[in-house]
Amino acid sequence: MITLINPHAFGININITTNTDNYNLRNDLVNNFGWDGTSVIEVNVTVASGVLIKATTTTTPAFVADLSTGSRLTLINKGTIRGMGGAGGAGAVPPNPTGGTGYTGGAGGHAISLEDVTAIIDNGSGTISGGGGGGGGEGGADSCSSLDTETGDCDDCTFTNGAAGSSGAGGSTATASGNGGALGENGGGGAAGSNYYWPNCRTSYAGGAGGAAGKAISLLSGGSRTIESTGTIHGATS
């Protein structure tokens, strides 16, 4: 009697040797390695030195592993896996529903997402980075050309718009600018409005809050991770 053995149980080896955007392990296994999408599987993925796997949007991590409960992933990262940085918040503009304050920066995206898979990660010579949060937008400012000393009313008032915040580091760049967050860090708050046109009746509005940092590793339902060698990691790992 001959018993057929699922070859996937012995593990599939995947080597990523070129720069890749928005890598999805499930799609790769189904489209290129004959996986049925439901069976328990063991996968070994190696990201070669010098290779960048990056996200192009904050809503999708750079490396997504959504397999089947009981599956195992061994990830050897010698390159860079990087989430997308959050967008800078808009500066205050009239009419402004936030009352003249700047807008909150966007959240950074995650580098790796694990769902229904037990992962062992060797990052000893690699870098895994969540995207930085976007910087908050600058607050606006009111100023008026004259003040009625009898009534206390301000006349001929002008609202000064706030400047937009800066994007967080991530995606194609590892460097943040302005008040954008560094890799795996929250964005900075926007400055308060201060560019007054007139000397009277000045009101300065607060800047927006910085956006939240993306995670280096995001664990979804059924996902777990053991990091055997840390290497360089920016951001939370759970």
Short mmCIF file of C-alpha atoms in Angstrom, two decimals:
data_model
loop_
_atom_site.label_atom_id
_atom_site.label_comp_id
_atom_site.label_asym_id
_atom_site.label_seq_id
_atom_site.Cartn_x
_atom_site.Cartn_y
_atom_site.Cartn_z
CA MET A 1 0.00 0.00 0.00
CA ILE A 2 1.34 3.42 -0.97
CA THR A 3 0.46 6.38 1.19
CA LEU A 4 0.60 9.78 -0.46
CA ILE A 5 2.26 12.40 1.73
CA ASN A 6 1.53 16.09 1.40
CA PRO A 7 4.86 17.58 0.25
CA HIS A 8 3.93 20.88 1.90
CA ALA A 9 4.36 19.23 5.30
CA PHE A 10 8.11 19.12 4.68
CA GLY A 11 8.25 22.83 4.00
CA ILE A 12 8.44 25.09 0.99
CA ASN A 13 11.52 27.23 0.54
CA ILE A 14 11.08 30.74 -0.87
CA ASN A 15 13.99 33.06 -1.58
CA ILE A 16 13.19 36.74 -2.19
CA THR A 17 16.12 38.19 -4.09
CA THR A 18 14.66 41.33 -5.67
CA ASN A 19 13.00 44.44 -4.25
CA THR A 20 9.29 43.79 -3.76
CA ASP A 21 6.27 45.95 -2.92
CA ASN A 22 3.43 44.66 -0.72
CA TYR A 23 4.53 41.02 -0.50
CA ASN A 24 1.70 38.60 0.29
CA LEU A 25 2.90 35.12 1.26
CA ARG A 26 -0.50 33.46 0.81
CA ASN A 27 -0.82 34.75 -2.74
CA ASP A 28 2.71 33.64 -3.58
CA LEU A 29 2.09 30.13 -2.25
CA VAL A 30 -1.23 29.72 -4.06
CA ASN A 31 -0.12 31.24 -7.36
CA ASN A 32 3.42 29.87 -7.60
CA PHE A 33 3.79 26.85 -5.31
CA GLY A 34 0.51 24.97 -5.70
CA TRP A 35 -0.80 25.47 -2.16
CA ASP A 36 -4.56 24.91 -1.85
CA GLY A 37 -4.97 27.83 0.56
CA THR A 38 -6.44 25.75 3.41
CA SER A 39 -4.05 22.91 4.32
CA VAL A 40 -1.57 23.29 7.15
CA ILE A 41 1.74 24.27 5.64
CA GLU A 42 5.33 24.87 6.65
CA VAL A 43 7.20 27.62 4.83
CA ASN A 44 10.75 28.90 4.95
CA VAL A 45 11.24 32.42 3.56
CA THR A 46 14.64 34.05 3.15
CA VAL A 47 14.94 37.75 2.27
CA ALA A 48 18.36 38.26 0.69
CA SER A 49 20.85 40.89 1.79
CA GLY A 50 20.27 44.27 0.13
CA VAL A 51 16.64 43.50 -0.75
CA LEU A 52 13.90 45.96 0.26
CA ILE A 53 10.36 44.75 0.84
CA LYS A 54 8.22 47.85 1.33
CA ALA A 55 4.62 48.87 1.65
CA THR A 56 3.13 51.47 -0.66
CA THR A 57 0.14 52.23 1.56
CA THR A 58 -0.38 52.42 5.31
CA THR A 59 -3.38 50.08 5.16
CA THR A 60 -1.36 47.09 3.89
CA PRO A 61 1.80 45.85 5.63
CA ALA A 62 4.97 45.31 3.61
CA PHE A 63 4.99 41.54 4.34
CA VAL A 64 1.66 39.78 4.95
CA ALA A 65 1.52 36.16 6.16
CA ASP A 66 -2.10 34.98 6.50
CA LEU A 67 -2.04 31.18 6.30
CA SER A 68 -4.02 28.40 8.01
CA THR A 69 -4.20 27.54 11.71
CA GLY A 70 -1.33 25.23 12.59
CA SER A 71 0.94 26.50 9.83
CA ARG A 72 4.53 27.48 10.54
CA LEU A 73 6.72 30.15 9.02
CA THR A 74 10.46 30.49 9.40
CA LEU A 75 11.53 33.93 8.20
CA ILE A 76 15.22 34.68 7.75
CA ASN A 77 15.52 38.37 7.00
CA LYS A 78 18.89 39.61 5.76
CA GLY A 79 17.40 42.62 4.00
CA THR A 80 14.89 45.32 4.96
CA ILE A 81 11.14 45.02 5.54
CA ARG A 82 9.56 48.45 5.92
CA GLY A 83 6.04 49.73 6.50
CA MET A 84 4.70 52.93 4.93
CA GLY A 85 4.98 56.25 6.76
CA GLY A 86 1.83 58.10 7.74
CA ALA A 87 0.73 61.25 5.92
CA GLY A 88 1.20 64.63 7.51
CA GLY A 89 -1.91 66.23 8.95
CA ALA A 90 -3.46 69.16 7.12
CA GLY A 91 -2.94 72.62 8.48
CA ALA A 92 -5.86 74.61 9.83
CA VAL A 93 -8.02 76.35 7.21
CA PRO A 94 -11.29 78.30 7.54
CA PRO A 95 -14.00 77.25 7.96
CA ASN A 96 -12.44 74.65 10.22
CA PRO A 97 -14.63 72.14 12.09
CA THR A 98 -11.83 71.61 14.60
CA GLY A 99 -12.08 75.25 15.71
CA GLY A 100 -8.90 76.53 14.09
CA THR A 101 -6.56 73.74 15.22
CA GLY A 102 -4.40 71.67 12.89
CA TYR A 103 -5.38 68.17 11.88
CA THR A 104 -3.95 64.92 13.26
CA GLY A 105 -1.20 63.17 11.31
CA GLY A 106 -1.92 59.80 9.73
CA ALA A 107 -0.88 56.54 11.37
CA GLY A 108 2.14 54.69 10.02
CA GLY A 109 1.73 51.25 8.47
CA HIS A 110 3.05 47.93 9.78
CA ALA A 111 6.07 46.11 8.37
CA ILE A 112 4.93 42.50 8.98
CA SER A 113 1.47 41.09 9.66
CA LEU A 114 1.01 37.54 10.98
CA GLU A 115 -2.36 35.76 11.02
CA ASP A 116 -3.10 32.06 11.63
CA VAL A 117 0.58 31.19 11.56
CA THR A 118 3.32 30.49 14.08
CA ALA A 119 6.42 32.37 12.99
CA ILE A 120 10.07 32.06 13.94
CA ILE A 121 11.98 35.14 12.85
CA ASP A 122 15.75 35.39 12.43
CA ASN A 123 16.49 39.08 11.88
CA GLY A 124 20.11 38.97 12.96
CA SER A 125 21.45 40.77 9.90
CA GLY A 126 18.25 42.47 8.76
CA THR A 127 16.01 45.44 9.51
CA ILE A 128 12.28 45.40 10.23
CA SER A 129 10.64 48.82 10.55
CA GLY A 130 7.14 50.08 11.13
CA GLY A 131 6.29 53.32 9.37
CA GLY A 132 6.59 56.55 11.29
CA GLY A 133 3.44 58.46 12.17
CA GLY A 134 2.66 61.59 10.21
CA GLY A 135 3.28 64.96 11.81
CA GLY A 136 0.35 67.02 13.02
CA GLY A 137 -0.75 70.04 11.00
CA GLU A 138 -0.02 73.56 12.19
CA GLY A 139 -2.75 75.50 13.93
CA GLY A 140 -4.24 78.65 12.49
CA ALA A 141 -4.19 82.18 13.89
CA ASP A 142 -6.71 85.03 14.06
CA SER A 143 -5.61 88.64 14.08
CA CYS A 144 -7.46 91.90 13.56
CA SER A 145 -6.45 95.31 12.26
CA SER A 146 -8.30 97.28 14.91
CA LEU A 147 -9.98 97.08 18.29
CA ASP A 148 -13.04 99.08 19.29
CA THR A 149 -12.15 100.28 22.76
CA GLU A 150 -15.78 101.08 23.63
CA THR A 151 -17.36 97.79 22.68
CA GLY A 152 -14.28 95.57 22.93
CA ASP A 153 -15.04 94.17 19.48
CA CYS A 154 -12.29 93.24 17.07
CA ASP A 155 -12.66 94.61 13.55
CA ASP A 156 -11.28 93.62 10.14
CA CYS A 157 -10.13 90.19 11.31
CA THR A 158 -8.09 87.74 9.24
CA PHE A 159 -7.52 84.00 9.74
CA THR A 160 -4.05 82.71 8.88
CA ASN A 161 -3.93 79.12 7.60
CA GLY A 162 -1.64 76.59 9.22
CA ALA A 163 1.00 74.64 7.32
CA ALA A 164 0.61 70.90 6.73
CA GLY A 165 2.60 68.41 8.79
CA SER A 166 5.32 66.22 7.32
CA SER A 167 5.06 62.55 6.36
CA GLY A 168 6.55 59.89 8.60
CA ALA A 169 9.50 57.79 7.49
CA GLY A 170 8.69 54.56 5.69
CA GLY A 171 8.03 53.02 2.32
CA SER A 172 10.76 54.10 -0.05
CA THR A 173 12.54 56.31 2.49
CA ALA A 174 14.03 55.61 5.91
CA THR A 175 14.32 59.30 6.81
CA ALA A 176 11.58 61.50 8.23
CA SER A 177 11.36 65.21 7.52
CA GLY A 178 9.92 68.04 9.57
CA ASN A 179 7.71 66.75 12.37
CA GLY A 180 7.08 63.37 10.76
CA GLY A 181 7.92 60.38 12.93
CA ALA A 182 11.10 58.36 12.51
CA LEU A 183 10.74 54.66 11.63
CA GLY A 184 8.53 52.98 14.22
CA GLU A 185 7.90 56.25 16.11
CA ASN A 186 4.92 58.54 16.55
CA GLY A 187 4.72 61.73 14.55
CA GLY A 188 5.33 65.04 16.28
CA GLY A 189 2.55 67.47 17.09
CA GLY A 190 1.98 70.48 14.88
CA ALA A 191 3.07 73.92 16.00
CA ALA A 192 0.53 76.43 17.26
CA GLY A 193 -0.50 79.15 14.85
CA SER A 194 1.64 82.28 15.08
CA ASN A 195 1.81 84.04 11.72
CA TYR A 196 -0.30 87.07 12.59
CA TYR A 197 -1.28 89.70 10.03
CA TRP A 198 -2.34 92.34 12.53
CA PRO A 199 -1.33 93.29 16.08
CA ASN A 200 -4.78 93.36 17.70
CA CYS A 201 -7.07 90.66 19.11
CA ARG A 202 -4.70 87.80 18.42
CA THR A 203 -5.83 84.22 18.86
CA SER A 204 -3.50 81.29 18.37
CA TYR A 205 -4.90 77.80 17.77
CA ALA A 206 -3.12 74.57 18.67
CA GLY A 207 -1.45 72.27 16.20
CA GLY A 208 -2.77 68.80 15.48
CA ALA A 209 -1.52 65.68 17.23
CA GLY A 210 1.08 63.43 15.65
CA GLY A 211 -0.01 60.16 14.07
CA ALA A 212 0.60 56.77 15.69
CA ALA A 213 3.62 54.68 14.72
CA GLY A 214 3.29 51.52 12.67
CA LYS A 215 4.44 48.25 14.19
CA ALA A 216 7.43 46.21 13.13
CA ILE A 217 5.33 43.06 13.63
CA SER A 218 1.54 43.08 13.98
CA LEU A 219 -0.07 39.94 15.41
CA LEU A 220 -3.61 39.27 14.24
CA SER A 221 -5.91 36.38 15.19
CA GLY A 222 -3.96 33.12 15.46
CA GLY A 223 -0.63 34.80 14.79
CA SER A 224 2.39 34.36 17.03
CA ARG A 225 6.08 35.10 16.74
CA THR A 226 9.39 34.13 18.27
CA ILE A 227 12.31 36.41 17.44
CA GLU A 228 15.51 34.38 17.61
CA SER A 229 17.89 37.15 16.51
CA THR A 230 16.82 40.76 16.88
CA GLY A 231 19.02 42.66 14.45
CA THR A 232 17.53 46.12 13.87
CA ILE A 233 13.85 46.54 14.71
CA HIS A 234 11.91 49.83 14.71
CA GLY A 235 8.52 49.66 16.38
CA ALA A 236 6.43 47.26 18.45
CA THR A 237 6.47 43.51 17.77
CA SER A 238 3.04 42.44 19.02
#
